[in-house]
Amino acid sequence: MVEHSGATERVNRGFLFELNSNAQRKQNVTIKVPRNAIPDSTSIEVSAVGDLMGSIVGNLQQLIRLPTGCGEQTMVNFVPNLMVLRYLGRLRQLTPDVEMTATKNLAVGYQRLLYYRHENGAFSAFGLSIKQSSTWLTAYVARSLKQATPYIQVDEHVLQTALAYLASVQSGNGGYEENGDIFEQFDDGGISLTAFVTLAMLENVEAHAEYRNNINKALDFIVRGLDTSSNLHAMAIGTYVLSRANHNAKAAFLQRLDSMATNADGRKWWNKTAPATEQQSPWYNTTRSVNIEISAYAALTLLENNLVGDALPVLNWLMDQRNVFGGFVASQDTVVGLQALLMFAERFSSQGNNVQIGFHYGEGAETILNVNSENSLALQSVELPSNIKNVSVSATGRGLALAQVSYRYNTNVTSAWPRFVLDPTVNRNSHADYLHLSACASFVSVPGDAERSNMAVMEVYLPSGFVVDTDTLPTLESSERIKKVETQQRDTKVIIYFDYLDRREVCPTLHAYKTVKVTKHRPVPVVMYDYYDNARRARQFYRAPKSNICDLCEHANCGDFCEKAEKRESRRPDDYTAIAGRNSANNQATIAMLLMAIAILLQLHC
């Protein structure tokens, strides 16, 4: 596979076809590749599957494109495996291979989660390196581990101490307090946090009835808060919890939630309003993880109340937000979004499927994929010509099917409308075999929005042939705001996690060495983004230290010219300052001579 330079942009369009009779449905997709895309980097793929779980089973380790290096993000690899076991088990379609893989993933994930556990039974995003425990993450783990007990052995003491910690941080008014780092800010008076913790309590209440009073107090807090709140996230998750608890106020809040939705083209979703100064930002007009999460909770609420027909337009919108692997943008929206889609799929068996998905493009060309009960879990995919501009997707037959049109391309253009100041600088002591990179960043606050980001992530790609000096990374982890540093792609990509960024600049520094001889390096990106709000991002490019063709060959093969060049380039990094000083002195002498010549010419002219 050819790796193109620049940064890869991915676009996925998904369509849920629910055919009650031998009807036909049709959708059109425009392939929007910008003119400045790197030549020959475009690829287009179409796919179809008869069961929503089909696109998930084969991609359990890569449902999202973002890194998963903290406790909460670890759950995005844990929970979908749990969903696979529960869903396929209920439908009696769980094969031994899938069961073994998913169960093994759960067991490994459980052991990883214990790394983030504190002595008081609570959990935190980066384990014992953070002193404060996280109420939110503890609730998340307690809920998920309880759901996993039918499949793996979970220490009851781990569950009991987690629930006890949650009960200890409940206020007298019924709300829950967050004492740890808040990586995602909701600004809703604690409604979302209280609702999230209550979901964990509801999951465990049958085995731990002693917490029923905590649940009732929390439900009262949620109702009081929603009475005066217009916060979309609070309204969605709060109404879902009230529905799960069968609270008598659920109908009134469901009606209010429905009135806050956006409807268009047979789809329905909830859209968090962008700050006035950001209305023209292209990132606010694309999929935002917060909108996926809100809409998924709304869909769960509708399904919990058996309003399947009302949920279908929401699920259609959610299908169009998924990535090519079946996940969404970040960790929480992926988990909640998949939960909503699978809750819907359980109502529609794929046993009677017989759907023909047609992809039409170019001058009469077409690709037909047949989906039936025999292959409903098999994801069928076909690559299309990379130069087409439009794809028409049609579905005929009877049953349920998912169709996708996915395309990607590379670009070396900095991202538009940046919400971070990002400045990668190759320091002067770098040379052909050594890279010393400083990547300074700060958050750009705008009127009507927060003054700091949520948890922020920096991804640094290294030039071809370079690998990071991993021995220097522990020092980087001790820097201000940095919580964790990890590498991917054989140490050629560095991921730096910040608890948050504000207007104060931080400048992590990386050291890398060339291990493979490469010349004519192309620009490589540094990407910065808010993990929980993908509309906040920035991308800049930098170039590797200059090298030439002589760096690729040995002296015996390259002749006298390259041998002399090698001697010139072999100076130690400390010599570069002296070289620059000598060059500066030479330049000053040249300028002085020119001034003297001009003065003599003027005298002769006079």
Short mmCIF file of C-alpha atoms in Angstrom, two decimals, residues 245-548:
data_model
loop_
_atom_site.label_atom_id
_atom_site.label_comp_id
_atom_site.label_asym_id
_atom_site.label_seq_id
_atom_site.Cartn_x
_atom_site.Cartn_y
_atom_site.Cartn_z
CA ALA A 245 -36.27 4.48 36.10
CA ASN A 246 -39.87 4.76 34.82
CA HIS A 247 -40.24 8.11 36.62
CA ASN A 248 -43.62 9.81 36.32
CA ALA A 249 -41.98 12.97 34.92
CA LYS A 250 -40.48 11.22 31.90
CA ALA A 251 -43.30 12.04 29.44
CA ALA A 252 -43.19 15.80 30.06
CA PHE A 253 -39.42 16.00 29.57
CA LEU A 254 -39.55 13.74 26.52
CA GLN A 255 -41.96 16.21 24.94
CA ARG A 256 -39.60 19.09 25.73
CA LEU A 257 -36.63 17.17 24.36
CA ASP A 258 -38.49 16.45 21.14
CA SER A 259 -39.30 20.14 20.69
CA MET A 260 -35.55 20.95 20.73
CA ALA A 261 -34.72 18.68 17.77
CA THR A 262 -33.73 19.61 14.23
CA ASN A 263 -35.59 17.89 11.37
CA ALA A 264 -34.49 17.74 7.72
CA ASP A 265 -34.67 15.25 4.82
CA GLY A 266 -36.34 12.55 6.88
CA ARG A 267 -33.70 12.76 9.60
CA LYS A 268 -33.77 14.09 13.12
CA TRP A 269 -31.00 15.17 15.47
CA TRP A 270 -30.08 17.57 18.24
CA ASN A 271 -27.57 20.30 17.45
CA LYS A 272 -25.65 22.14 20.14
CA THR A 273 -25.55 25.80 19.11
CA ALA A 274 -22.13 27.08 18.08
CA PRO A 275 -20.81 30.39 19.47
CA ALA A 276 -21.82 33.34 17.27
CA THR A 277 -18.23 33.94 16.16
CA GLU A 278 -17.91 30.30 15.04
CA GLN A 279 -21.04 30.03 12.90
CA GLN A 280 -18.99 30.08 9.68
CA SER A 281 -16.44 27.53 10.86
CA PRO A 282 -16.46 24.46 8.60
CA TRP A 283 -15.89 22.25 11.64
CA TYR A 284 -19.15 23.35 13.27
CA ASN A 285 -20.99 22.34 10.11
CA THR A 286 -19.68 18.78 10.13
CA THR A 287 -20.20 15.94 12.56
CA ARG A 288 -19.52 16.97 16.16
CA SER A 289 -19.08 14.31 18.80
CA VAL A 290 -21.24 16.20 21.30
CA ASN A 291 -24.19 16.24 18.87
CA ILE A 292 -23.83 12.50 18.26
CA GLU A 293 -23.85 11.83 21.99
CA ILE A 294 -26.92 14.02 22.59
CA SER A 295 -28.83 12.51 19.67
CA ALA A 296 -27.91 8.97 20.73
CA TYR A 297 -29.27 9.56 24.24
CA ALA A 298 -32.44 10.95 22.66
CA ALA A 299 -32.77 7.83 20.48
CA LEU A 300 -32.28 5.60 23.53
CA THR A 301 -35.02 7.55 25.31
CA LEU A 302 -37.45 7.06 22.44
CA LEU A 303 -36.67 3.35 22.23
CA GLU A 304 -36.94 2.97 26.01
CA ASN A 305 -40.48 4.34 25.66
CA ASN A 306 -41.22 1.96 22.73
CA LEU A 307 -41.47 4.85 20.24
CA VAL A 308 -39.61 2.95 17.52
CA GLY A 309 -41.18 4.88 14.64
CA ASP A 310 -40.19 8.19 16.23
CA ALA A 311 -36.65 6.89 16.79
CA LEU A 312 -36.11 5.83 13.16
CA PRO A 313 -35.31 9.35 11.79
CA VAL A 314 -32.77 9.79 14.62
CA LEU A 315 -31.17 6.45 13.85
CA ASN A 316 -30.99 7.38 10.17
CA TRP A 317 -29.06 10.51 11.14
CA LEU A 318 -26.77 8.52 13.44
CA MET A 319 -26.01 6.05 10.66
CA ASP A 320 -24.77 8.92 8.50
CA GLN A 321 -22.34 10.06 11.22
CA ARG A 322 -20.48 6.77 11.61
CA ASN A 323 -16.94 6.26 10.40
CA VAL A 324 -15.99 3.50 7.99
CA PHE A 325 -15.20 1.10 10.86
CA GLY A 326 -18.64 1.40 12.44
CA GLY A 327 -17.73 3.76 15.29
CA PHE A 328 -18.11 7.51 15.55
CA VAL A 329 -15.70 10.33 16.45
CA ALA A 330 -14.56 9.94 20.07
CA SER A 331 -15.02 7.38 22.84
CA GLN A 332 -18.25 8.41 24.56
CA ASP A 333 -20.25 9.20 21.43
CA THR A 334 -19.16 5.86 19.96
CA VAL A 335 -20.32 3.87 22.98
CA VAL A 336 -23.67 5.67 23.33
CA GLY A 337 -24.25 5.76 19.57
CA LEU A 338 -23.65 2.02 19.19
CA GLN A 339 -25.89 1.35 22.17
CA ALA A 340 -28.75 3.20 20.44
CA LEU A 341 -28.21 1.49 17.09
CA LEU A 342 -28.06 -1.98 18.61
CA MET A 343 -31.13 -1.36 20.76
CA PHE A 344 -32.93 -0.55 17.52
CA ALA A 345 -31.45 -3.56 15.70
CA GLU A 346 -32.78 -5.91 18.37
CA ARG A 347 -36.30 -4.91 17.31
CA PHE A 348 -35.61 -5.91 13.69
CA SER A 349 -34.35 -9.42 13.05
CA SER A 350 -32.16 -9.89 9.97
CA GLN A 351 -33.45 -13.44 9.49
CA GLY A 352 -35.85 -12.44 6.70
CA ASN A 353 -33.46 -10.11 4.91
CA ASN A 354 -33.39 -10.08 1.13
CA VAL A 355 -32.10 -6.70 -0.02
CA GLN A 356 -30.19 -5.68 -3.14
CA ILE A 357 -27.96 -2.62 -2.67
CA GLY A 358 -26.97 -0.92 -5.91
CA PHE A 359 -24.17 1.64 -6.27
CA HIS A 360 -24.42 3.57 -9.56
CA TYR A 361 -21.62 5.83 -10.84
CA GLY A 362 -19.90 7.12 -13.94
CA GLU A 363 -21.37 6.40 -17.37
CA GLY A 364 -23.82 3.66 -16.48
CA ALA A 365 -21.46 1.65 -14.26
CA GLU A 366 -22.89 -0.11 -11.21
CA THR A 367 -21.97 -2.45 -8.37
CA ILE A 368 -24.66 -4.68 -6.83
CA LEU A 369 -24.28 -6.19 -3.35
CA ASN A 370 -26.84 -8.74 -2.16
CA VAL A 371 -27.73 -8.86 1.52
CA ASN A 372 -29.70 -11.80 2.92
CA SER A 373 -30.14 -13.82 6.10
CA GLU A 374 -27.15 -16.02 5.22
CA ASN A 375 -24.62 -13.18 4.99
CA SER A 376 -26.23 -10.53 7.22
CA LEU A 377 -23.16 -10.28 9.49
CA ALA A 378 -20.65 -10.20 6.62
CA LEU A 379 -19.45 -6.73 5.64
CA GLN A 380 -19.18 -6.67 1.83
CA SER A 381 -16.99 -3.93 0.34
CA VAL A 382 -15.83 -2.94 -3.15
CA GLU A 383 -13.37 -0.25 -4.24
CA LEU A 384 -14.61 2.14 -6.93
CA PRO A 385 -12.60 4.22 -9.44
CA SER A 386 -10.95 7.14 -7.65
CA ASN A 387 -12.00 9.76 -10.20
CA ILE A 388 -15.79 9.53 -9.91
CA LYS A 389 -17.73 12.53 -8.59
CA ASN A 390 -21.13 11.07 -7.69
CA VAL A 391 -22.52 7.79 -6.40
CA SER A 392 -26.22 6.92 -6.37
CA VAL A 393 -27.22 4.31 -3.76
CA SER A 394 -30.43 2.32 -4.20
CA ALA A 395 -32.05 -0.45 -2.16
CA THR A 396 -34.76 -2.86 -3.25
CA GLY A 397 -36.28 -5.89 -1.59
CA ARG A 398 -37.43 -6.59 1.92
CA GLY A 399 -35.71 -6.27 5.29
CA LEU A 400 -32.98 -4.18 6.90
CA ALA A 401 -29.65 -3.19 5.37
CA LEU A 402 -26.89 -0.65 5.85
CA ALA A 403 -25.03 0.87 2.90
CA GLN A 404 -21.92 3.07 3.08
CA VAL A 405 -19.95 5.24 0.69
CA SER A 406 -16.51 6.04 2.10
CA TYR A 407 -13.70 8.05 0.60
CA ARG A 408 -10.43 9.54 1.73
CA TYR A 409 -7.72 11.81 0.40
CA ASN A 410 -4.54 13.46 1.63
CA THR A 411 -3.80 17.15 1.93
CA ASN A 412 -0.85 19.22 3.14
CA VAL A 413 -2.94 22.34 3.81
CA THR A 414 -3.22 23.73 7.33
CA SER A 415 -6.67 23.32 8.85
CA ALA A 416 -9.17 26.14 8.46
CA TRP A 417 -10.62 28.06 11.40
CA PRO A 418 -8.10 26.86 14.01
CA ARG A 419 -9.13 26.90 17.68
CA PHE A 420 -5.57 26.27 18.83
CA VAL A 421 -2.44 28.28 18.13
CA LEU A 422 -0.01 25.64 16.90
CA ASP A 423 3.61 26.31 15.98
CA PRO A 424 5.92 23.34 15.29
CA THR A 425 9.53 24.56 15.02
CA VAL A 426 12.59 22.56 13.99
CA ASN A 427 15.35 23.84 16.25
CA ARG A 428 18.68 24.98 14.80
CA ASN A 429 20.71 22.14 16.28
CA SER A 430 18.84 19.64 14.11
CA HIS A 431 20.66 18.07 11.18
CA ALA A 432 20.15 15.36 8.55
CA ASP A 433 20.22 12.54 11.11
CA TYR A 434 18.78 14.30 14.17
CA LEU A 435 15.51 16.16 14.74
CA HIS A 436 14.91 18.50 17.66
CA LEU A 437 11.28 19.64 17.42
CA SER A 438 9.38 22.08 19.62
CA ALA A 439 5.60 22.07 19.14
CA CYS A 440 4.09 25.06 20.95
CA ALA A 441 0.32 25.23 21.43
CA SER A 442 -2.38 27.22 23.22
CA PHE A 443 -6.18 27.37 23.13
CA VAL A 444 -8.04 30.13 21.30
CA SER A 445 -11.08 31.17 23.32
CA VAL A 446 -13.93 33.00 21.60
CA PRO A 447 -16.87 35.02 22.99
CA GLY A 448 -19.70 32.78 24.08
CA ASP A 449 -17.49 29.72 24.52
CA ALA A 450 -15.29 28.26 27.25
CA GLU A 451 -11.96 29.90 28.10
CA ARG A 452 -10.20 26.55 28.08
CA SER A 453 -10.51 23.30 26.18
CA ASN A 454 -11.58 19.90 27.40
CA MET A 455 -8.90 17.24 27.40
CA ALA A 456 -6.67 18.12 24.45
CA VAL A 457 -4.54 15.81 22.32
CA MET A 458 -1.51 16.59 20.17
CA GLU A 459 -0.47 14.14 17.47
CA VAL A 460 3.06 14.63 16.11
CA TYR A 461 4.00 12.76 12.95
CA LEU A 462 7.72 12.30 12.32
CA PRO A 463 9.40 12.57 8.90
CA SER A 464 10.07 9.37 6.97
CA GLY A 465 13.04 7.50 8.39
CA PHE A 466 12.90 9.14 11.84
CA VAL A 467 11.87 7.52 15.14
CA VAL A 468 11.41 9.33 18.43
CA ASP A 469 13.96 8.96 21.21
CA THR A 470 11.70 7.13 23.69
CA ASP A 471 14.23 7.58 26.52
CA THR A 472 13.36 11.29 26.62
CA LEU A 473 9.57 10.84 26.85
CA PRO A 474 9.34 10.28 30.65
CA THR A 475 10.80 13.76 31.14
CA LEU A 476 8.13 15.15 28.84
CA GLU A 477 5.38 13.51 30.93
CA SER A 478 6.47 15.53 33.96
CA SER A 479 5.80 18.82 32.14
CA GLU A 480 2.93 21.14 33.02
CA ARG A 481 -0.51 20.14 31.70
CA ILE A 482 0.84 16.91 30.14
CA LYS A 483 -0.77 13.78 31.57
CA LYS A 484 0.53 11.06 29.29
CA VAL A 485 2.77 10.50 26.26
CA GLU A 486 2.63 7.45 24.03
CA THR A 487 3.88 6.39 20.61
CA GLN A 488 2.31 4.57 17.68
CA GLN A 489 3.38 3.25 14.29
CA ARG A 490 6.73 1.94 15.54
CA ASP A 491 7.67 5.15 17.34
CA THR A 492 7.11 7.34 14.28
CA LYS A 493 4.04 9.05 15.75
CA VAL A 494 3.87 10.66 19.19
CA ILE A 495 0.60 11.34 21.03
CA ILE A 496 0.59 13.83 23.89
CA TYR A 497 -2.42 14.14 26.24
CA PHE A 498 -3.10 17.44 28.05
CA ASP A 499 -5.68 17.74 30.83
CA TYR A 500 -6.70 20.99 29.12
CA LEU A 501 -5.21 23.98 27.32
CA ASP A 502 -5.95 27.68 27.75
CA ARG A 503 -4.34 30.84 26.39
CA ARG A 504 -1.06 30.01 28.15
CA GLU A 505 1.39 28.46 25.71
CA VAL A 506 2.90 25.03 26.29
CA CYS A 507 5.86 23.81 24.24
CA PRO A 508 6.57 20.07 24.41
CA THR A 509 9.91 19.15 22.84
CA LEU A 510 10.72 15.93 21.02
CA HIS A 511 14.02 14.36 19.98
CA ALA A 512 14.17 11.93 17.06
CA TYR A 513 16.90 10.15 15.12
CA LYS A 514 17.06 8.91 11.56
CA THR A 515 17.18 5.12 11.43
CA VAL A 516 16.45 4.69 7.72
CA LYS A 517 18.18 6.71 5.04
CA VAL A 518 15.60 8.92 3.33
CA THR A 519 15.98 12.19 1.46
CA LYS A 520 13.67 14.75 -0.15
CA HIS A 521 11.35 14.74 2.85
CA ARG A 522 7.84 16.09 2.39
CA PRO A 523 6.00 18.20 4.96
CA VAL A 524 4.54 16.23 7.88
CA PRO A 525 1.68 17.35 10.14
CA VAL A 526 1.22 18.19 13.78
CA VAL A 527 -2.45 18.00 14.75
CA MET A 528 -4.09 19.48 17.85
CA TYR A 529 -7.70 18.90 18.89
CA ASP A 530 -10.18 18.91 21.76
CA TYR A 531 -10.99 15.25 22.36
CA TYR A 532 -14.63 15.91 23.20
CA ASP A 533 -15.37 18.67 20.69
CA ASN A 534 -13.84 17.96 17.30
CA ALA A 535 -14.84 21.42 16.03
CA ARG A 536 -11.91 22.70 18.09
CA ARG A 537 -8.81 21.74 16.16
CA ALA A 538 -5.70 22.95 14.35
CA ARG A 539 -3.15 21.47 11.96
CA GLN A 540 0.25 22.74 10.90
CA PHE A 541 3.05 21.19 8.86
CA TYR A 542 6.82 21.22 9.28
CA ARG A 543 9.77 19.93 7.27
CA ALA A 544 12.56 17.61 8.33
CA PRO A 545 16.13 18.91 8.57
CA LYS A 546 17.55 19.37 5.09
CA SER A 547 19.27 16.38 3.51
CA ASN A 548 20.42 15.46 0.00
#
